[in-house]
Amino acid sequence: MTGTELLPGASPTVAALAVIGVVVLEAVLLYAGYGVVEDRLGPVVFRRIARR
Amino acid sequence: MFALLGLTPDLFALFVVFGFMVGVFFGFFGMGGSFLVTPALLILGYSAPVAIGSSMAFVFGTAVIATMKHHDSGQVDYRLGALMFVGIALGIEAGSRLVFGLEVLGVAEAVVGVAYVLVLAAIGLLFTRSALNDGDETGGDGDEANDETDGETGGGDEVPAIAQKVQSYEVPPMMTLADGQRASLWTISGVSAGVGVISGFLGVGGGFVRMPAIYYVIGTSLAAAVGTSLFTGLLSGGVGAFTYGRAGVIDLGIVTALLLGSALGARIGSGATAYVDEDDVTVYFGLMLLVASVAVALGEAAAWLSMPVLDRVSFVLLVGSALFVCATILYHGALAVRRERGPSPSP
């Protein structure tokens, strides 16, 4: 799916900005999401590796 | 959802796994983020503009994540990064125009492919040679190897001798960097433009050129070089994503899947640096790049010789070597964690 398909009829500049906006949003959400996962699961994973 | 992103579930999963591997390299080595992605997309049959544009957007997203992490440690020289951005933007424009021009001539895939072969082989040789030399000089002891490196540069936070020599030629106008060093704007402009052309033409973030250039030519501390390089990677990736986005060639499905994997991989790779001796895996990384250069060459040969089987061999080589190095990092990481945190040290 390209920016043009995301916003049909939009100008190339608007479509490009929309693509950049989507990528930034995804990056921020993934950074925050994986941060929460790391905080919760990190110590458990380390303990399990250490026990083996 | 997958249909909306335009990818089959198999392809989506493949990109997530590939993104994870690239993320581990990015987190562990601080480079190597994108120059595997573009060849992989070329090998999978995407056109050069789609492969490069999507790779640019992926680099941009990964740089956003990495810069957020380094900002917290105060390792980003924003003024130097913003200045470099000007040269990089002009360079990217020139590089991308070159790609579109070659596309009109119908030779973009071939030229970009050949350039990749040469770049991957050169970096692979550099890494392998450097790792083997370190091993010879220190008898393979990683800690000693690190000490040697620190000795050459006068310590991890000091400016290397090459940069000191470059800085000694005070060609005005000069600027003061965040860590107190001084550099000529001509040096900064030249480095920036060169990195920008490479970024725009090959569709790579340029971190493997940019970070050493900031450290060895402009002359900052190593930590500032990494953080500032990531920040300029964010800016150049943004410009690249905008340029290729205007052309409508960025595939958001590919970018999303790659980011899903790389965001996790980068965290694990970054964490592994605290446990694994980099010298233990650097030689594998260098060899992987050499294999990748062969893989891209085989991909090009497949098109020229009309032999699709070479395409498959090429893809297996590329993914296989990346998977091997990724597994090596994770394996050494697990071993190191066991040694440090286990109930008793392994014999």
CSV table of C-alpha atoms in Angstrom, one decimal, chain A residues 1-44:
chain,number,residue,atom,x,y,z
A,1,MET,CA,0.0,0.0,0.0
A,2,THR,CA,1.5,3.3,-1.1
A,3,GLY,CA,0.8,6.9,0.0
A,4,THR,CA,-1.3,7.4,-3.1
A,5,GLU,CA,-3.4,4.3,-2.3
A,6,LEU,CA,-3.7,5.6,1.4
A,7,LEU,CA,-5.1,8.9,0.3
A,8,PRO,CA,-6.6,8.6,-3.2
A,9,GLY,CA,-6.7,11.9,-5.0
A,10,ALA,CA,-4.3,13.6,-2.7
A,11,SER,CA,-1.4,15.6,-4.1
A,12,PRO,CA,2.0,13.9,-4.1
A,13,THR,CA,3.2,16.2,-1.3
A,14,VAL,CA,0.2,15.4,1.0
A,15,ALA,CA,0.6,11.7,0.2
A,16,ALA,CA,4.3,11.8,1.1
A,17,LEU,CA,3.6,13.6,4.4
A,18,ALA,CA,0.9,11.1,5.2
A,19,VAL,CA,3.4,8.3,4.7
A,20,ILE,CA,5.9,10.0,6.9
A,21,GLY,CA,3.2,10.6,9.5
A,22,VAL,CA,2.2,6.9,9.5
A,23,VAL,CA,5.9,5.8,9.9
A,24,VAL,CA,6.5,8.2,12.8
A,25,LEU,CA,3.3,7.0,14.5
A,26,GLU,CA,4.3,3.4,14.1
A,27,ALA,CA,7.8,4.1,15.4
A,28,VAL,CA,6.6,5.9,18.5
A,29,LEU,CA,3.9,3.2,19.2
A,30,LEU,CA,6.5,0.4,18.7
A,31,TYR,CA,9.1,2.2,20.9
A,32,ALA,CA,6.5,2.6,23.7
A,33,GLY,CA,4.9,-0.8,23.3
A,34,TYR,CA,8.2,-2.8,23.2
A,35,GLY,CA,9.4,-0.7,26.2
A,36,VAL,CA,6.5,-1.9,28.3
A,37,VAL,CA,7.1,-5.5,27.2
A,38,GLU,CA,10.8,-5.2,28.0
A,39,ASP,CA,10.1,-3.8,31.5
A,40,ARG,CA,7.7,-6.6,32.3
A,41,LEU,CA,9.3,-9.6,30.6
A,42,GLY,CA,13.0,-8.7,30.6
A,43,PRO,CA,13.7,-9.8,34.2
A,44,VAL,CA,11.8,-13.1,33.7
